[in-house]
PDB file of C-alpha atoms in Angstrom:
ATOM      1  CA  UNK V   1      15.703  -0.691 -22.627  1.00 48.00           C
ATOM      2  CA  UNK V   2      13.199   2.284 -23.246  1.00 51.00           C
ATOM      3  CA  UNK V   3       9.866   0.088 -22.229  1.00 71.00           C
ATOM      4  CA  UNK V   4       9.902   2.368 -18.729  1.00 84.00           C
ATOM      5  CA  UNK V   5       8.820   5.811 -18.964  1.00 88.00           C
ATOM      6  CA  UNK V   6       8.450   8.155 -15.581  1.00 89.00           C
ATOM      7  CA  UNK V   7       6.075  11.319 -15.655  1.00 93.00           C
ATOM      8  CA  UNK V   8       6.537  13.791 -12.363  1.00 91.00           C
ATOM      9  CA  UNK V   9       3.211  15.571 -12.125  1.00 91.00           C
ATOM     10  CA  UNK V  10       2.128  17.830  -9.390  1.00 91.00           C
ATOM     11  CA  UNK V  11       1.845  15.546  -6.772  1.00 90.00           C
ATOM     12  CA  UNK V  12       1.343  12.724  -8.734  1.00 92.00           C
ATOM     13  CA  UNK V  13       3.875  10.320 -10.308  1.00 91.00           C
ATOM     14  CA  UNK V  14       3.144   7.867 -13.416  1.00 93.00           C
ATOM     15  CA  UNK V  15       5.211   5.014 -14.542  1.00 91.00           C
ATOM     16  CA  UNK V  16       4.531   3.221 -17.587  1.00 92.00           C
ATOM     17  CA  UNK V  17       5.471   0.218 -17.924  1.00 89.00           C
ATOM     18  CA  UNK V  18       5.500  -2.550 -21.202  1.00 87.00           C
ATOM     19  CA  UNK V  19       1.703  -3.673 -20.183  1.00 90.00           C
ATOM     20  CA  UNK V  20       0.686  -1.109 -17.614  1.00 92.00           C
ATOM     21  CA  UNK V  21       0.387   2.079 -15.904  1.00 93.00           C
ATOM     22  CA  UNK V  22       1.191   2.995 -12.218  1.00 91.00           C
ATOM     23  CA  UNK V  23       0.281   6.063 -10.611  1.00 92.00           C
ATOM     24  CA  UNK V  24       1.716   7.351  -7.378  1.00 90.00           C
ATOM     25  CA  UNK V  25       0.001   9.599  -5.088  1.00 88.00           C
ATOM     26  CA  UNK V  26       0.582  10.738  -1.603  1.00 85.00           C
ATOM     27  CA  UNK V  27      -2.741   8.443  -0.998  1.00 84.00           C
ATOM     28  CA  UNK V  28      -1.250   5.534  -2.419  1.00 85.00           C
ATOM     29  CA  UNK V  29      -0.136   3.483  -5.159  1.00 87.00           C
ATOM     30  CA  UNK V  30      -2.008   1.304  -7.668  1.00 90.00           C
ATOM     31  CA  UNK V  31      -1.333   0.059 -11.430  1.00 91.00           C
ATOM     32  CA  UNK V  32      -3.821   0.480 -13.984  1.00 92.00           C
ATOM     33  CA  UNK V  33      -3.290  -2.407 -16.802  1.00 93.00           C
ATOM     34  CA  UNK V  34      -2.949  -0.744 -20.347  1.00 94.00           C
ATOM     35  CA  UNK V  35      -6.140  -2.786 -21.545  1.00 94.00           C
ATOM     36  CA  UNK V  36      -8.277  -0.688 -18.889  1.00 94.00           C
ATOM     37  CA  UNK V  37      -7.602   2.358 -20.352  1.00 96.00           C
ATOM     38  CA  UNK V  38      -9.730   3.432 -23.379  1.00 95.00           C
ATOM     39  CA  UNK V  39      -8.332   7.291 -23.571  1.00 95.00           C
ATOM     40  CA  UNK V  40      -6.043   9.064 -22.736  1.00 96.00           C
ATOM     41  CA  UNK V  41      -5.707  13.056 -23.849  1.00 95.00           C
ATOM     42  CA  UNK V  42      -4.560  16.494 -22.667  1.00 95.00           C
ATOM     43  CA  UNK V  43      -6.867  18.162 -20.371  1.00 93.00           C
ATOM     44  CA  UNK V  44      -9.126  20.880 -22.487  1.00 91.00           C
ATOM     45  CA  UNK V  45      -8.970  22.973 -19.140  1.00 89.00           C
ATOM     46  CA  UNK V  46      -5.527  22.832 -18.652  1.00 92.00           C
ATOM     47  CA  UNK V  47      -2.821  21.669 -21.042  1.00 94.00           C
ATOM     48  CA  UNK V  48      -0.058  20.929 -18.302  1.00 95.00           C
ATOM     49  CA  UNK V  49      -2.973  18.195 -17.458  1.00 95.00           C
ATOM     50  CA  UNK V  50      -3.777  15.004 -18.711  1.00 96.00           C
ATOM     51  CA  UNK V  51      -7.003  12.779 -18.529  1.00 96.00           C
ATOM     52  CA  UNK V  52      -7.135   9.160 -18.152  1.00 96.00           C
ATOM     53  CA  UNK V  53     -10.506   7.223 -19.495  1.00 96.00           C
ATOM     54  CA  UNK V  54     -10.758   3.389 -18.730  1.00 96.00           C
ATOM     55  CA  UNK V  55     -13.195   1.199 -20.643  1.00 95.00           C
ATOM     56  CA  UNK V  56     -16.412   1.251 -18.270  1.00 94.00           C
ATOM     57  CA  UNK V  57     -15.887   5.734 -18.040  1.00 93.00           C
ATOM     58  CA  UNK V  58     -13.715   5.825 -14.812  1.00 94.00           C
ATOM     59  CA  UNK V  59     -11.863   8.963 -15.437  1.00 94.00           C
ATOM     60  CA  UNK V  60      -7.929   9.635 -13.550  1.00 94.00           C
ATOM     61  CA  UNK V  61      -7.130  13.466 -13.771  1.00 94.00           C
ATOM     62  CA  UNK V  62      -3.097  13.585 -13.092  1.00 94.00           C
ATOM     63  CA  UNK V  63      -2.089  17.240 -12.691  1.00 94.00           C
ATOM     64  CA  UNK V  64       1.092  17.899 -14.513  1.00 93.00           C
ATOM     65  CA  UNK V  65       3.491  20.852 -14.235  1.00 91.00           C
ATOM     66  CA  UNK V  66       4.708  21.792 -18.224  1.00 93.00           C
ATOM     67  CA  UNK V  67       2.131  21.530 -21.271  1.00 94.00           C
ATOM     68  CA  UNK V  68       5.925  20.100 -22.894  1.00 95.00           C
ATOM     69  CA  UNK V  69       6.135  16.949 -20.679  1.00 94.00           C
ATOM     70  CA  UNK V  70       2.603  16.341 -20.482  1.00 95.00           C
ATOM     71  CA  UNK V  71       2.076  16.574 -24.316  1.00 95.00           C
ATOM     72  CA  UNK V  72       5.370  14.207 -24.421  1.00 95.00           C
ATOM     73  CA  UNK V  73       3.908  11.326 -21.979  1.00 96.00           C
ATOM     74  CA  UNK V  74       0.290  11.449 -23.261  1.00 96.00           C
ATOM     75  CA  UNK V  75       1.711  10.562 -26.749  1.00 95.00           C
ATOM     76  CA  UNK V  76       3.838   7.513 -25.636  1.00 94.00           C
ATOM     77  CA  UNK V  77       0.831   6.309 -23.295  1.00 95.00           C
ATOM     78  CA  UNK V  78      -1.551   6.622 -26.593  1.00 94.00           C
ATOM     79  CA  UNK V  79       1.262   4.382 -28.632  1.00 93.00           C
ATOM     80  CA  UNK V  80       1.691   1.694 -25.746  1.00 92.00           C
ATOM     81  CA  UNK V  81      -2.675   1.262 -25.756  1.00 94.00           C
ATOM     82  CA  UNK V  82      -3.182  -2.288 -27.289  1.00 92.00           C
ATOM     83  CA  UNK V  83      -5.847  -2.739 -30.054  1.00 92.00           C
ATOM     84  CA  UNK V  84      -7.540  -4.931 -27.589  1.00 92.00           C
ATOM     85  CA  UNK V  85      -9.060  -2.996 -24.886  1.00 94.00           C
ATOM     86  CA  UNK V  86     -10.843  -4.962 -22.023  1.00 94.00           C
ATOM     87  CA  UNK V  87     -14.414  -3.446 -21.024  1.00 94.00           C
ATOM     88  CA  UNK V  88     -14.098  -4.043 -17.275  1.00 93.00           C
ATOM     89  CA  UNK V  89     -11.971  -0.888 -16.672  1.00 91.00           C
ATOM     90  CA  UNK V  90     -11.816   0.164 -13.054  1.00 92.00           C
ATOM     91  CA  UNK V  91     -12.208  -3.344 -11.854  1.00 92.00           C
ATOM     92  CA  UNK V  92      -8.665  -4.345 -13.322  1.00 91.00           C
ATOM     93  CA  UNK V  93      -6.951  -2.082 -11.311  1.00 91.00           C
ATOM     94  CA  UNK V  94      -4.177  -3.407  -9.034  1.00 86.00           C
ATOM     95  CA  UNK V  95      -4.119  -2.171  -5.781  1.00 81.00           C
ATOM     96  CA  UNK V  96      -0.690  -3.315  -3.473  1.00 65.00           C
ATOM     97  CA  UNK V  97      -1.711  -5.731  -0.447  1.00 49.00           C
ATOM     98  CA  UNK V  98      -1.400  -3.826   3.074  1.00 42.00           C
ATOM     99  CA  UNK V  99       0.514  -6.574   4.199  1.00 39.00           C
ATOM    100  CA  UNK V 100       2.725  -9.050   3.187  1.00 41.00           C
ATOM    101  CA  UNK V 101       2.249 -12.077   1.639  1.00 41.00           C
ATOM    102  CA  UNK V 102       1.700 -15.456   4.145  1.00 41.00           C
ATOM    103  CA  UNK V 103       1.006 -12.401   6.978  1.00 45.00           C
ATOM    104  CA  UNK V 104       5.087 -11.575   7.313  1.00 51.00           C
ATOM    105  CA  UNK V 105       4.526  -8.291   8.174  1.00 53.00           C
ATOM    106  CA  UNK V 106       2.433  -9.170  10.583  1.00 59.00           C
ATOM    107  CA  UNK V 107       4.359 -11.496  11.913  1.00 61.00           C
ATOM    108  CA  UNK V 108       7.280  -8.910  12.108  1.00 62.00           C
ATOM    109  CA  UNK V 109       5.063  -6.311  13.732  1.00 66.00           C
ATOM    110  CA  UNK V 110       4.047  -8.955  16.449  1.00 74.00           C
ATOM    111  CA  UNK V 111       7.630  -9.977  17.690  1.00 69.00           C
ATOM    112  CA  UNK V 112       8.685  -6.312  17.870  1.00 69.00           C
ATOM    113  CA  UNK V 113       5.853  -5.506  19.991  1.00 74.00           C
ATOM    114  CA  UNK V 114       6.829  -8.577  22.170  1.00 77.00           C
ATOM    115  CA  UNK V 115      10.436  -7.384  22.054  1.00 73.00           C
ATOM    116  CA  UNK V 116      10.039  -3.628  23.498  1.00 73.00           C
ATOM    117  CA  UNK V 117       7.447  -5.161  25.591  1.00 80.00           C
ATOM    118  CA  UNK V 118      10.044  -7.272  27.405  1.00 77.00           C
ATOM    119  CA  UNK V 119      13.128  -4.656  26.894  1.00 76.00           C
ATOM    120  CA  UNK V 120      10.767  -2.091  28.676  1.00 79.00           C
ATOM    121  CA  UNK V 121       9.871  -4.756  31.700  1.00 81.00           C
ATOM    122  CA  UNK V 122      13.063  -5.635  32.031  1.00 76.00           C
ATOM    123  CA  UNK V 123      14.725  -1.954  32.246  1.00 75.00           C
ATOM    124  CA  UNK V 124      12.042  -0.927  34.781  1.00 80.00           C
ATOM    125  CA  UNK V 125      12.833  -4.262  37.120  1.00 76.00           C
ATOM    126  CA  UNK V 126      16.804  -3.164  36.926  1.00 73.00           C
ATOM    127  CA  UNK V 127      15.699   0.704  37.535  1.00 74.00           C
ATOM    128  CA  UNK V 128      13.926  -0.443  40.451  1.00 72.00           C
ATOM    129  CA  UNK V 129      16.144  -3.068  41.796  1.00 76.00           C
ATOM    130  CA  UNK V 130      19.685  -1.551  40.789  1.00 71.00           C
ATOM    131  CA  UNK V 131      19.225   2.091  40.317  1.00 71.00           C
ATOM    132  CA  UNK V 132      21.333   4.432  38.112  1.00 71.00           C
ATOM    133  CA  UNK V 133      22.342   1.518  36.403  1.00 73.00           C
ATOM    134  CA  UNK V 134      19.054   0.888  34.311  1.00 77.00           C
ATOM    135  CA  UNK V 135      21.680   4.323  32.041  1.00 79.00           C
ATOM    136  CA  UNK V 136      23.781   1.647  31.585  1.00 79.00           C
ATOM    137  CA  UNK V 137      20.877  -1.215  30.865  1.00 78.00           C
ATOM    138  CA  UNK V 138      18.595   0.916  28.359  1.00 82.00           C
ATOM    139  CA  UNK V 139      21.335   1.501  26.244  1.00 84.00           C
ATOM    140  CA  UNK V 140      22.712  -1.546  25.793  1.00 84.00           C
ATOM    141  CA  UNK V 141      18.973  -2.824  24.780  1.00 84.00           C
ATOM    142  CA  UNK V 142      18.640  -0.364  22.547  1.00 85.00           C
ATOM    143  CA  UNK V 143      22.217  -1.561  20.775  1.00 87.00           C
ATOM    144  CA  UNK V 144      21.503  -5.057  21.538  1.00 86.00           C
ATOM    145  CA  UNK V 145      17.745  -4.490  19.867  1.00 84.00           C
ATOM    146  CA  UNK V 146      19.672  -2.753  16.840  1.00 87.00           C
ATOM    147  CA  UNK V 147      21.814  -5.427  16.192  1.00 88.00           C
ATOM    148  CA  UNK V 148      18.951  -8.109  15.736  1.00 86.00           C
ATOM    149  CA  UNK V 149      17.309  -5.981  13.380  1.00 85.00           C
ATOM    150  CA  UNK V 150      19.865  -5.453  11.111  1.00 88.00           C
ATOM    151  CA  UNK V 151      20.937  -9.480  11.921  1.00 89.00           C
ATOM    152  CA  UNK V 152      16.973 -10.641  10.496  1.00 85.00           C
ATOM    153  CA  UNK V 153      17.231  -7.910   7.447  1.00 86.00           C
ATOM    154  CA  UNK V 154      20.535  -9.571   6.605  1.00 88.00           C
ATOM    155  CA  UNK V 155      19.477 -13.109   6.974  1.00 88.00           C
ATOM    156  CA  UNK V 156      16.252 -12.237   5.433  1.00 87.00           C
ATOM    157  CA  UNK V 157      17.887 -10.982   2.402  1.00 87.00           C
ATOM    158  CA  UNK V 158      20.070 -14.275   2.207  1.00 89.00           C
ATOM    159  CA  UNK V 159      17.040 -16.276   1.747  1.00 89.00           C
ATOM    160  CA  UNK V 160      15.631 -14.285  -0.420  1.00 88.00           C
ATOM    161  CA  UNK V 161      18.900 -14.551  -2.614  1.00 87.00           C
ATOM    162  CA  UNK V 162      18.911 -18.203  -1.981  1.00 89.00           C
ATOM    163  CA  UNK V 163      15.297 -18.383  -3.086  1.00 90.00           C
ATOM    164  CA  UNK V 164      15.374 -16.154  -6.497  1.00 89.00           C
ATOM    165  CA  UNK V 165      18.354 -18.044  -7.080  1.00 86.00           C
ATOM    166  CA  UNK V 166      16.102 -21.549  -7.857  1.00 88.00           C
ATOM    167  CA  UNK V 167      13.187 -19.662  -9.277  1.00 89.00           C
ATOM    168  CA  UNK V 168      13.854 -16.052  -9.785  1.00 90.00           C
ATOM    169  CA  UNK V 169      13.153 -14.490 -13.653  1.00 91.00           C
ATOM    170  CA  UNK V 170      16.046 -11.921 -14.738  1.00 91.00           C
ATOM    171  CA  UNK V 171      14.898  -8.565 -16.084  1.00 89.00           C
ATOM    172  CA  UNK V 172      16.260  -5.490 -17.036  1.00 88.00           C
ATOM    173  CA  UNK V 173      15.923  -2.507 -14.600  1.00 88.00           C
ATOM    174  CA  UNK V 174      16.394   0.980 -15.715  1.00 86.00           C
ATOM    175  CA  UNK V 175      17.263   4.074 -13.557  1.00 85.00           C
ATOM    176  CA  UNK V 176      14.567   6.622 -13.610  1.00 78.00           C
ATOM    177  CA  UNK V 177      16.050   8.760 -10.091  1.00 76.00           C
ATOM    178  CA  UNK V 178      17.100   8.723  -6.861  1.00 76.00           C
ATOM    179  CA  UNK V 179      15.498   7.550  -3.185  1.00 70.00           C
ATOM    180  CA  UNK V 180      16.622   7.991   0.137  1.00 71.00           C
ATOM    181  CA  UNK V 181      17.757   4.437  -0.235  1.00 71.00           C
ATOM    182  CA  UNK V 182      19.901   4.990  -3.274  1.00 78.00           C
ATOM    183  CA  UNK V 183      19.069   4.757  -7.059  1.00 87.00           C
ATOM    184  CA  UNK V 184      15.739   4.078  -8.040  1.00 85.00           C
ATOM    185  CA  UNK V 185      15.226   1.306 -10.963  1.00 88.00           C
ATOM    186  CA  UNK V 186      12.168   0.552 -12.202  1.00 88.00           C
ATOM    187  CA  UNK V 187      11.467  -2.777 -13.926  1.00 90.00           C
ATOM    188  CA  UNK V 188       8.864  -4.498 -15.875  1.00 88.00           C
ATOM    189  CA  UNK V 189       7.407  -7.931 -14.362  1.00 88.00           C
ATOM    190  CA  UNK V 190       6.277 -10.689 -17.326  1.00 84.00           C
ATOM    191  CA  UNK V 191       2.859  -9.228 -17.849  1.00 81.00           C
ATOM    192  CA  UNK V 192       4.443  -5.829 -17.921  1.00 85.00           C
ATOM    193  CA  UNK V 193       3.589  -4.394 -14.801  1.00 86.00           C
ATOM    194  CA  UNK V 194       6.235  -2.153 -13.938  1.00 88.00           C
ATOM    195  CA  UNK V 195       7.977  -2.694 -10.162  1.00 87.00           C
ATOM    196  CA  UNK V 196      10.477  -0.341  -8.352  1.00 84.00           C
ATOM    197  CA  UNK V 197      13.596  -1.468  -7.154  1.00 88.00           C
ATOM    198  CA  UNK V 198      15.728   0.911  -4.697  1.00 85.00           C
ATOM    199  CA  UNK V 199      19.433   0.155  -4.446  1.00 83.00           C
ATOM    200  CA  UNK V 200      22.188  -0.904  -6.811  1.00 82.00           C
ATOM    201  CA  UNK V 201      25.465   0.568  -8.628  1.00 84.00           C
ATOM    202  CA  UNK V 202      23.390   3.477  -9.563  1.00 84.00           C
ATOM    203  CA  UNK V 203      24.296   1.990 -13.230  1.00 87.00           C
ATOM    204  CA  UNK V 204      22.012   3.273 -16.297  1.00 88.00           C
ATOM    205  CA  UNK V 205      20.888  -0.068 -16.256  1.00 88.00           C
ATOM    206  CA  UNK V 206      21.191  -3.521 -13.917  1.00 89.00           C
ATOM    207  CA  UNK V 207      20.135  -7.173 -14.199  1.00 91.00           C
ATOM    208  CA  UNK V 208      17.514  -7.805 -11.334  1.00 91.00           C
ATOM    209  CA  UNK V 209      16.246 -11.316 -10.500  1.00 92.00           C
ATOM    210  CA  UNK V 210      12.456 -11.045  -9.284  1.00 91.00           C
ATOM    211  CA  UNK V 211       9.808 -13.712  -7.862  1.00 91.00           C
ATOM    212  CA  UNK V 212       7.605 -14.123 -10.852  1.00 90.00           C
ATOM    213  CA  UNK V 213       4.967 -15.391  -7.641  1.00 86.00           C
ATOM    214  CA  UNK V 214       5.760 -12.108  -5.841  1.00 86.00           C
ATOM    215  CA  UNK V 215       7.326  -9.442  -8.660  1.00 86.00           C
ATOM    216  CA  UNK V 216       8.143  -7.241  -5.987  1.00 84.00           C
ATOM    217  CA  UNK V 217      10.451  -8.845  -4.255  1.00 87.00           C
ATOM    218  CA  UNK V 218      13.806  -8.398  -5.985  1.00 89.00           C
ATOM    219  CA  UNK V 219      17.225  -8.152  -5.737  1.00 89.00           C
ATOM    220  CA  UNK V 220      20.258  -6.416  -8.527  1.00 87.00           C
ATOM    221  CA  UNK V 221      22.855  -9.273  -9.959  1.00 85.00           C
ATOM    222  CA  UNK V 222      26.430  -8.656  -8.401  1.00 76.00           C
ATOM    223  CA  UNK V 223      29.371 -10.289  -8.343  1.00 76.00           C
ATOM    224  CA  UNK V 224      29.228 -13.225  -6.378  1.00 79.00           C
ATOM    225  CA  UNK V 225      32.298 -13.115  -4.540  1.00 82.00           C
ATOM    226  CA  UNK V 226      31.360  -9.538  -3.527  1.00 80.00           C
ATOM    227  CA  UNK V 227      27.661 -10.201  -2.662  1.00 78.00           C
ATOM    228  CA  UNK V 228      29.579 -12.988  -0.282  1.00 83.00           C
ATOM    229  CA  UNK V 229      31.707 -10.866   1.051  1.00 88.00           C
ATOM    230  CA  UNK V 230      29.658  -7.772   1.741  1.00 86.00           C
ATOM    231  CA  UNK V 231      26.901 -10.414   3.346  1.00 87.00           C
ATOM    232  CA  UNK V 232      29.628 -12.104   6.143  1.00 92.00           C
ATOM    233  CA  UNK V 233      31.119  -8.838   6.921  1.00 93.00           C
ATOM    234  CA  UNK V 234      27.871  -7.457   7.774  1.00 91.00           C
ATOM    235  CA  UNK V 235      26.446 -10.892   9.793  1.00 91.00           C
ATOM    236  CA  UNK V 236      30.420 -10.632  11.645  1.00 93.00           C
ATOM    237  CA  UNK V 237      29.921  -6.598  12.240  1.00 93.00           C
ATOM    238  CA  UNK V 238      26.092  -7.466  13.680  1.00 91.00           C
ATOM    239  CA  UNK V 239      27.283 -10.305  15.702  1.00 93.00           C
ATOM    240  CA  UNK V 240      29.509  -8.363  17.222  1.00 94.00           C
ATOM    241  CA  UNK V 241      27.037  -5.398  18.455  1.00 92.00           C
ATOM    242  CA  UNK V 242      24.343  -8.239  19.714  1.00 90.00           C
ATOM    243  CA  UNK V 243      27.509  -9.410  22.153  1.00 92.00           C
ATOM    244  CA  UNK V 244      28.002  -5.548  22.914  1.00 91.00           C
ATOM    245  CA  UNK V 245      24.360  -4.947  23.245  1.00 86.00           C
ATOM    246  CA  UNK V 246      23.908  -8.580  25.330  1.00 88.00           C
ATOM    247  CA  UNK V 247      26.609  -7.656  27.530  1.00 87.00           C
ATOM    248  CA  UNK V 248      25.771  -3.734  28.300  1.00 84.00           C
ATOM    249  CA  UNK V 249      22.120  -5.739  29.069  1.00 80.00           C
ATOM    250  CA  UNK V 250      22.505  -7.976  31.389  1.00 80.00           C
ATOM    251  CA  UNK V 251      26.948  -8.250  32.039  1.00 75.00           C
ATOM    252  CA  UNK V 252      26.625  -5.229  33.554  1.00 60.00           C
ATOM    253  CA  UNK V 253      24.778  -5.882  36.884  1.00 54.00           C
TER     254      UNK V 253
END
């Protein structure tokens, strides 16, 4: 593909994408469009470093960590400038929403809280009531509260599918690392923002299908019969520890 290039820095990560920049920091994450950025050169003080101009003067120092690789991304960020540069610099940046789009997250936080809320009322009724049986109780709510996690991630993830599958956009992802989560993609949005993706084969490259509403929100192109597969063997397998869960709960008195 070659339109996503990844700098490490020293704490400080940049991904450029086909019509923009992201930079990483332990502070956050935001995206700088390439039309905000009027210059961008080696640091005089220090040539492992590399400054960042936008159009109204803002200036990004990124700390890098061999004059080589910063030399190397500082040329390819220079080629990818347009000719058209758009004078309202720092006020294009893109900073990620805190939540969720429509309040999910939100949403998510508030019927967990509810949840442990009730699990914890309920375990100290049975402590008081039944005893040493509340051992018993408290661990089959935390199993039974496992299993409806992983239940909503799975059923959340076929409605995403279902979703991208009437108005996702395909685009190429390419593998720049490794996460905690697996292989980390990153791909390039239709105004060429660039988006991570964590997960797939761990392929050089994969097909991902994005919201062109929400680029973000993604998923890799598998084969259907073993996306099917995979997705009822997991709902069966979390089925299965809710009844565990359900019965340690409340079977068990």
């Amino acid at each position: 593909m070659g339109s996503i290039h990844k700098f490490n820095g020293r704490h400080v990560y940049l991904t450029l994408g086909t019509g923009a920049l992201e930079i990483s920091r332990a502070s956050g994450t935001f995206v700088l469009p390439l039309a905000a950025i009027a210059e961008v050169r080696v640091a005089e003080a220090d040539a492992r470093s590399m400054e960042i101009v936008l159009t109204d003067g803002e200036n990004h120092h990124v700390e890098g960590l061999a004059p080589e690789a910063t030399a190397a991304f500082v040329s390819r960020l220079h080629n990818a400038l347009p000719e058209q540069r758009d004078p309202a610099g720092s006020s294009l940046i893109i900073r990620p929403r805190a939540v969720a789009p429509g309040g999910t997250a939100w949403f998510h936080l508030t019927g967990l809280a509810l949840v442990l809320l009730a699990c914890t009322g309920y375990a100290i009724w049975v402590g008081v009531t039944h005893g040493a049986r509340v051992i018993g109780v408290i661990a089959g709510l935390i199993i039974l509260s496992l299993g409806l996690l992983t239940c909503v991630m799975s059923l959340e993830k076929v409605a995403l599918r279902r979703h991208l599958a009437r108005r996702g956009v395909a685009a190429e992802a390419e593998l720049v690392g490794r996460s905690s989560e697996g292989p980390l993609y990153y791909y390039n949005d239709g105004a060429g923002i660039p988006h991570q993706y964590r997960g797939g084969p761990g392929a050089p490259t994969i097909t991902v299908i994005h919201d062109p509403a929400q680029p973000h929100r993604a998923l890799h192109v598998g084969w259907i019969v073993a996306v099917i597969s995979k997705t009822v063997f997991a709902l069966i397998a979390e089925a299965l520890v809710i009844l565990l869960g359900a019965w340690m709960s409340f079977g068990l008195l």
